[in-house]
Amino acid sequence: MDSSLLEIWQTAPGSPFLPTVGKGTQFLVGFILLLLGLSLTGAFALNRSFFNLPLYGVPASLAIAFGTVYMFCAVGVYV
């Protein structure tokens, strides 16, 4: 092992991991993202055009994807 890697390994227990979104707010963040994703999906379904794809379609799919992961983590299904 490299000496710097060994130092990081030995000092790691002293600095615990703190996530950006805490365990208590993961459900709320996931729910908001899913709600936003479903709303954008509805807006895209009403106005289907090539112009609306990057405007509604891509953000909707990203919001649904991240919202699903946050909901999985909030209820205890770890991926």
Backbone as a printed PyTorch tensor [residue, N CA C, xyz], in Angstrom:
tensor([[[  0.8270,  -1.1800,   0.0000],
         [  0.0000,   0.0000,   0.0000],
         [  0.8700,   1.2420,   0.0000]],

        [[  0.3960,   2.2270,  -0.6860],
         [  1.0790,   3.5160,  -0.6860],
         [  0.9450,   4.1510,   0.7010]],

        [[  1.9380,   4.8960,   1.1270],
         [  1.9060,   5.4670,   2.4750],
         [  0.7580,   6.4550,   2.6420]],

        [[  0.4240,   7.2150,   1.6080],
         [ -0.6750,   8.1630,   1.7340],
         [ -2.0080,   7.4230,   1.8310]],

        [[ -2.1540,   6.3210,   1.1150],
         [ -3.3670,   5.5260,   1.2020],
         [ -3.5000,   4.8890,   2.5850]],

        [[ -2.3970,   4.4570,   3.1400],
         [ -2.3920,   3.8880,   4.4830],
         [ -2.7960,   4.9390,   5.5160]],

        [[ -2.3370,   6.1550,   5.3530],
         [ -2.7190,   7.2270,   6.2670],
         [ -4.2100,   7.5320,   6.1820]],

        [[ -4.7370,   7.5500,   4.9780],
         [ -6.1730,   7.7840,   4.7990],
         [ -6.9700,   6.6630,   5.4400]],

        [[ -6.5200,   5.4250,   5.2690],
         [ -7.1980,   4.2670,   5.8430],
         [ -7.2180,   4.3350,   7.3700]],

        [[ -6.1360,   4.7790,   7.9600],
         [ -6.0430,   4.8230,   9.4170],
         [ -6.8170,   5.9960,  10.0160]],

        [[ -6.9630,   7.0880,   9.2830],
         [ -7.6910,   8.2430,   9.8070],
         [ -9.1800,   8.2020,   9.4720]],

        [[ -9.6260,   7.2500,   8.6590],
         [-11.0340,   7.1790,   8.2430],
         [-12.0090,   6.9940,   9.3940]],

        [[-11.7420,   6.1820,  10.4110],
         [-12.7180,   6.0470,  11.4980],
         [-12.9760,   7.3440,  12.2600]],

        [[-12.0700,   8.2660,  12.2110],
         [-12.2470,   9.5350,  12.9140],
         [-13.1310,  10.5200,  12.1800]],

        [[-13.4300,  10.2770,  10.9150],
         [-14.2720,  11.1880,  10.1410],
         [-15.4080,  10.4020,   9.4890]],

        [[-16.5560,  10.3090,  10.1500],
         [-17.6620,   9.5260,   9.6040],
         [-18.2610,  10.1770,   8.3580]],

        [[-18.9060,   9.3660,   7.5430],
         [-19.5500,   9.8390,   6.3230],
         [-20.8540,  10.5470,   6.6630]],

        [[-21.0240,  11.7510,   6.1710],
         [-22.2540,  12.5020,   6.3490],
         [-22.8710,  12.7580,   4.9770]],

        [[-24.0060,  12.1280,   4.6690],
         [-24.5990,  12.3020,   3.3380],
         [-25.1830,  13.7040,   3.1580]],

        [[-25.3120,  14.1080,   1.9050],
         [-25.8770,  15.4210,   1.5980],
         [-27.3460,  15.4820,   1.9940]],

        [[-28.0860,  14.4320,   1.6740],
         [-29.4940,  14.3280,   2.0550],
         [-29.5760,  13.3090,   3.1820]],

        [[-29.9930,  13.7510,   4.3490],
         [-30.0370,  12.8840,   5.5140],
         [-31.1040,  11.8150,   5.4170]],

        [[-31.0080,  10.8200,   6.2810],
         [-31.9510,   9.7040,   6.2740],
         [-33.3750,  10.1590,   6.5390]],

        [[-33.5420,  11.1760,   7.3570],
         [-34.8740,  11.6540,   7.6910],
         [-35.5830,  12.3900,   6.5720]],

        [[-34.8450,  12.9180,   5.6210],
         [-35.4690,  13.6890,   4.5420],
         [-35.4540,  12.9670,   3.1980]],

        [[-34.9700,  11.7340,   3.1610],
         [-34.9170,  11.0150,   1.8860],
         [-36.3090,  10.7370,   1.3300]],

        [[-37.2710,  10.4400,   2.1990],
         [-38.6210,  10.1710,   1.7190],
         [-39.2300,  11.4100,   1.0870]],

        [[-39.0520,  12.5660,   1.7250],
         [-39.6060,  13.8190,   1.1950],
         [-38.9560,  14.1780,  -0.1370]],

        [[-37.6410,  14.0630,  -0.2260],
         [-36.9340,  14.3730,  -1.4740],
         [-37.3680,  13.4130,  -2.5770]],

        [[-37.4730,  12.1360,  -2.2580],
         [-37.9130,  11.1500,  -3.2480],
         [-39.3290,  11.4110,  -3.7210]],

        [[-40.2200,  11.7400,  -2.7960],
         [-41.6090,  12.0130,  -3.1580],
         [-41.7180,  13.2460,  -4.0470]],

        [[-40.9830,  14.2970,  -3.7090],
         [-41.0140,  15.5280,  -4.5170],
         [-40.4540,  15.2650,  -5.9130]],

        [[-39.3650,  14.5130,  -5.9920],
         [-38.7850,  14.2070,  -7.3040],
         [-39.7290,  13.3540,  -8.1460]],

        [[-40.3800,  12.3770,  -7.5310],
         [-41.3330,  11.5640,  -8.2830],
         [-42.5350,  12.3790,  -8.7360]],

        [[-43.0150,  13.2510,  -7.8720],
         [-44.1370,  14.1090,  -8.2400],
         [-43.7520,  15.0630,  -9.3680]],

        [[-42.5610,  15.6270,  -9.2880],
         [-42.0710,  16.5080, -10.3510],
         [-41.8990,  15.7430, -11.6540]],

        [[-41.3490,  14.5340, -11.5690],
         [-41.1580,  13.7150, -12.7650],
         [-42.4680,  13.3320, -13.4270]],

        [[-43.4560,  12.9660, -12.6220],
         [-44.7600,  12.6250, -13.1960],
         [-45.4480,  13.8460, -13.8010]],

        [[-45.2730,  15.0090, -13.1810],
         [-45.8490,  16.2380, -13.7470],
         [-45.1960,  16.5860, -15.0750]],

        [[-43.8760,  16.4760, -15.1430],
         [-43.1830,  16.7650, -16.4030],
         [-43.5240,  15.7290, -17.4720]],

        [[-43.7420,  14.4930, -17.0610],
         [-44.1560,  13.4610, -18.0170],
         [-45.5260,  13.7950, -18.5930]],

        [[-46.4350,  14.2620, -17.7530],
         [-47.7540,  14.6710, -18.2320],
         [-47.6760,  15.8510, -19.1810]],

        [[-46.8290,  16.8260, -18.8640],
         [-46.6590,  17.9780, -19.7590],
         [-46.0530,  17.5520, -21.0830]],

        [[-45.1160,  16.6100, -21.0410],
         [-44.5150,  16.1210, -22.2840],
         [-45.5270,  15.3080, -23.0900]],

        [[-46.3900,  14.5520, -22.4220],
         [-47.3810,  13.7480, -23.1320],
         [-48.4150,  14.6200, -23.8380]],

        [[-48.6990,  15.7840, -23.2730],
         [-49.6710,  16.6800, -23.8940],
         [-49.0800,  17.4330, -25.0810]],

        [[-47.7950,  17.7250, -25.0610],
         [-47.1340,  18.4990, -26.1180],
         [-45.9480,  17.7130, -26.6490]],

        [[-46.1930,  16.6880, -27.4150],
         [-45.0970,  15.8680, -27.9150],
         [-44.5090,  16.5030, -29.1740]],

        [[-43.2660,  16.9380, -29.0440],
         [-42.5300,  17.4570, -30.1920],
         [-41.0470,  17.2830, -29.9050]],

        [[-40.2610,  17.4370, -30.9560],
         [-38.8210,  17.2900, -30.7840],
         [-38.2590,  18.3910, -29.9010]],

        [[-38.8640,  19.5630, -29.9390],
         [-38.4120,  20.6880, -29.1170],
         [-38.6660,  20.4250, -27.6310]],

        [[-39.7670,  19.7680, -27.3190],
         [-40.1220,  19.5260, -25.9200],
         [-39.3790,  18.3470, -25.3020]],

        [[-38.6830,  17.5630, -26.1080],
         [-37.9540,  16.4220, -25.5610],
         [-36.8820,  16.8460, -24.5590]],

        [[-35.9610,  17.7750, -24.9070],
         [-34.9870,  18.1770, -23.8810],
         [-35.5960,  19.0830, -22.8070]],

        [[-36.7280,  19.6910, -23.1180],
         [-37.3550,  20.6080, -22.1660],
         [-38.1400,  19.8690, -21.0910]],

        [[-38.8680,  18.8260, -21.4780],
         [-39.6980,  18.0800, -20.5390],
         [-39.2650,  16.6280, -20.3620]],

        [[-38.9230,  15.9620, -21.4400],
         [-38.6720,  14.5210, -21.4010],
         [-37.4470,  14.1280, -20.6020]],

        [[-36.3250,  14.7670, -20.8540],
         [-35.0820,  14.4210, -20.1590],
         [-35.1580,  14.7620, -18.6680]],

        [[-35.6130,  15.9740, -18.2830],
         [-35.7370,  16.2330, -16.8440],
         [-36.7520,  15.3190, -16.1510]],

        [[-37.8120,  14.9360, -16.8670],
         [-38.7980,  14.0330, -16.2740],
         [-38.1910,  12.6680, -15.9920]],

        [[-37.4250,  12.1400, -16.9340],
         [-36.8320,  10.8190, -16.7230],
         [-35.7670,  10.8620, -15.6240]],

        [[-34.9990,  11.9430, -15.5540],
         [-34.0050,  12.0620, -14.4820],
         [-34.6600,  12.2100, -13.1100]],

        [[-35.7350,  12.9880, -13.0460],
         [-36.4250,  13.1600, -11.7650],
         [-37.0490,  11.8520, -11.3030]],

        [[-37.6240,  11.0840, -12.2250],
         [-38.2010,   9.7900, -11.8510],
         [-37.1060,   8.8260, -11.4200]],

        [[-35.9760,   8.8260, -12.1160],
         [-34.8830,   7.9120, -11.7720],
         [-34.3170,   8.2240, -10.3890]],

        [[-33.9790,   9.4740, -10.1310],
         [-33.4200,   9.8310,  -8.8340],
         [-34.4680,   9.7200,  -7.7250]],

        [[-35.7140,  10.0570,  -8.0310],
         [-36.7820,   9.9100,  -7.0430],
         [-36.9930,   8.4620,  -6.6420]],

        [[-36.8870,   7.5470,  -7.6030],
         [-37.0230,   6.1260,  -7.2970],
         [-35.8950,   5.6490,  -6.3940]],

        [[-34.6840,   6.0710,  -6.6800],
         [-33.5460,   5.6720,  -5.8400],
         [-33.7010,   6.2260,  -4.4260]],

        [[-34.1280,   7.4850,  -4.3020],
         [-34.3190,   8.0580,  -2.9670],
         [-35.4430,   7.3560,  -2.2180]],

        [[-36.5110,   6.9880,  -2.9110],
         [-37.5960,   6.2620,  -2.2490],
         [-37.1420,   4.8770,  -1.8190]],

        [[-36.3600,   4.2060,  -2.6500],
         [-35.8150,   2.9020,  -2.2590],
         [-34.9770,   3.0370,  -0.9870]],

        [[-34.1210,   4.0390,  -0.9450],
         [-33.2700,   4.2360,   0.2280],
         [-34.0900,   4.6350,   1.4570]],

        [[-35.1590,   5.3950,   1.2570],
         [-35.9650,   5.8490,   2.3800],
         [-36.7200,   4.7110,   3.0450]],

        [[-37.1480,   3.7120,   2.2660],
         [-37.9300,   2.6220,   2.8450],
         [-37.0790,   1.4080,   3.1700]],

        [[-35.7860,   1.4550,   2.8730],
         [-34.9000,   0.3860,   3.2960],
         [-34.4990,  -0.5950,   2.2350]],

        [[-34.7740,  -0.3120,   0.9630],
         [-34.3170,  -1.1680,  -0.1300],
         [-33.0650,  -0.5180,  -0.6810]],

        [[-31.8980,  -1.0550,  -0.3160],
         [-30.6460,  -0.4230,  -0.6950],
         [-30.1360,  -0.9970,  -1.9990]],

        [[-29.7840,  -0.1070,  -2.9160],
         [-29.2690,  -0.5070,  -4.2340],
         [-27.8080,  -0.1620,  -4.3520]]])
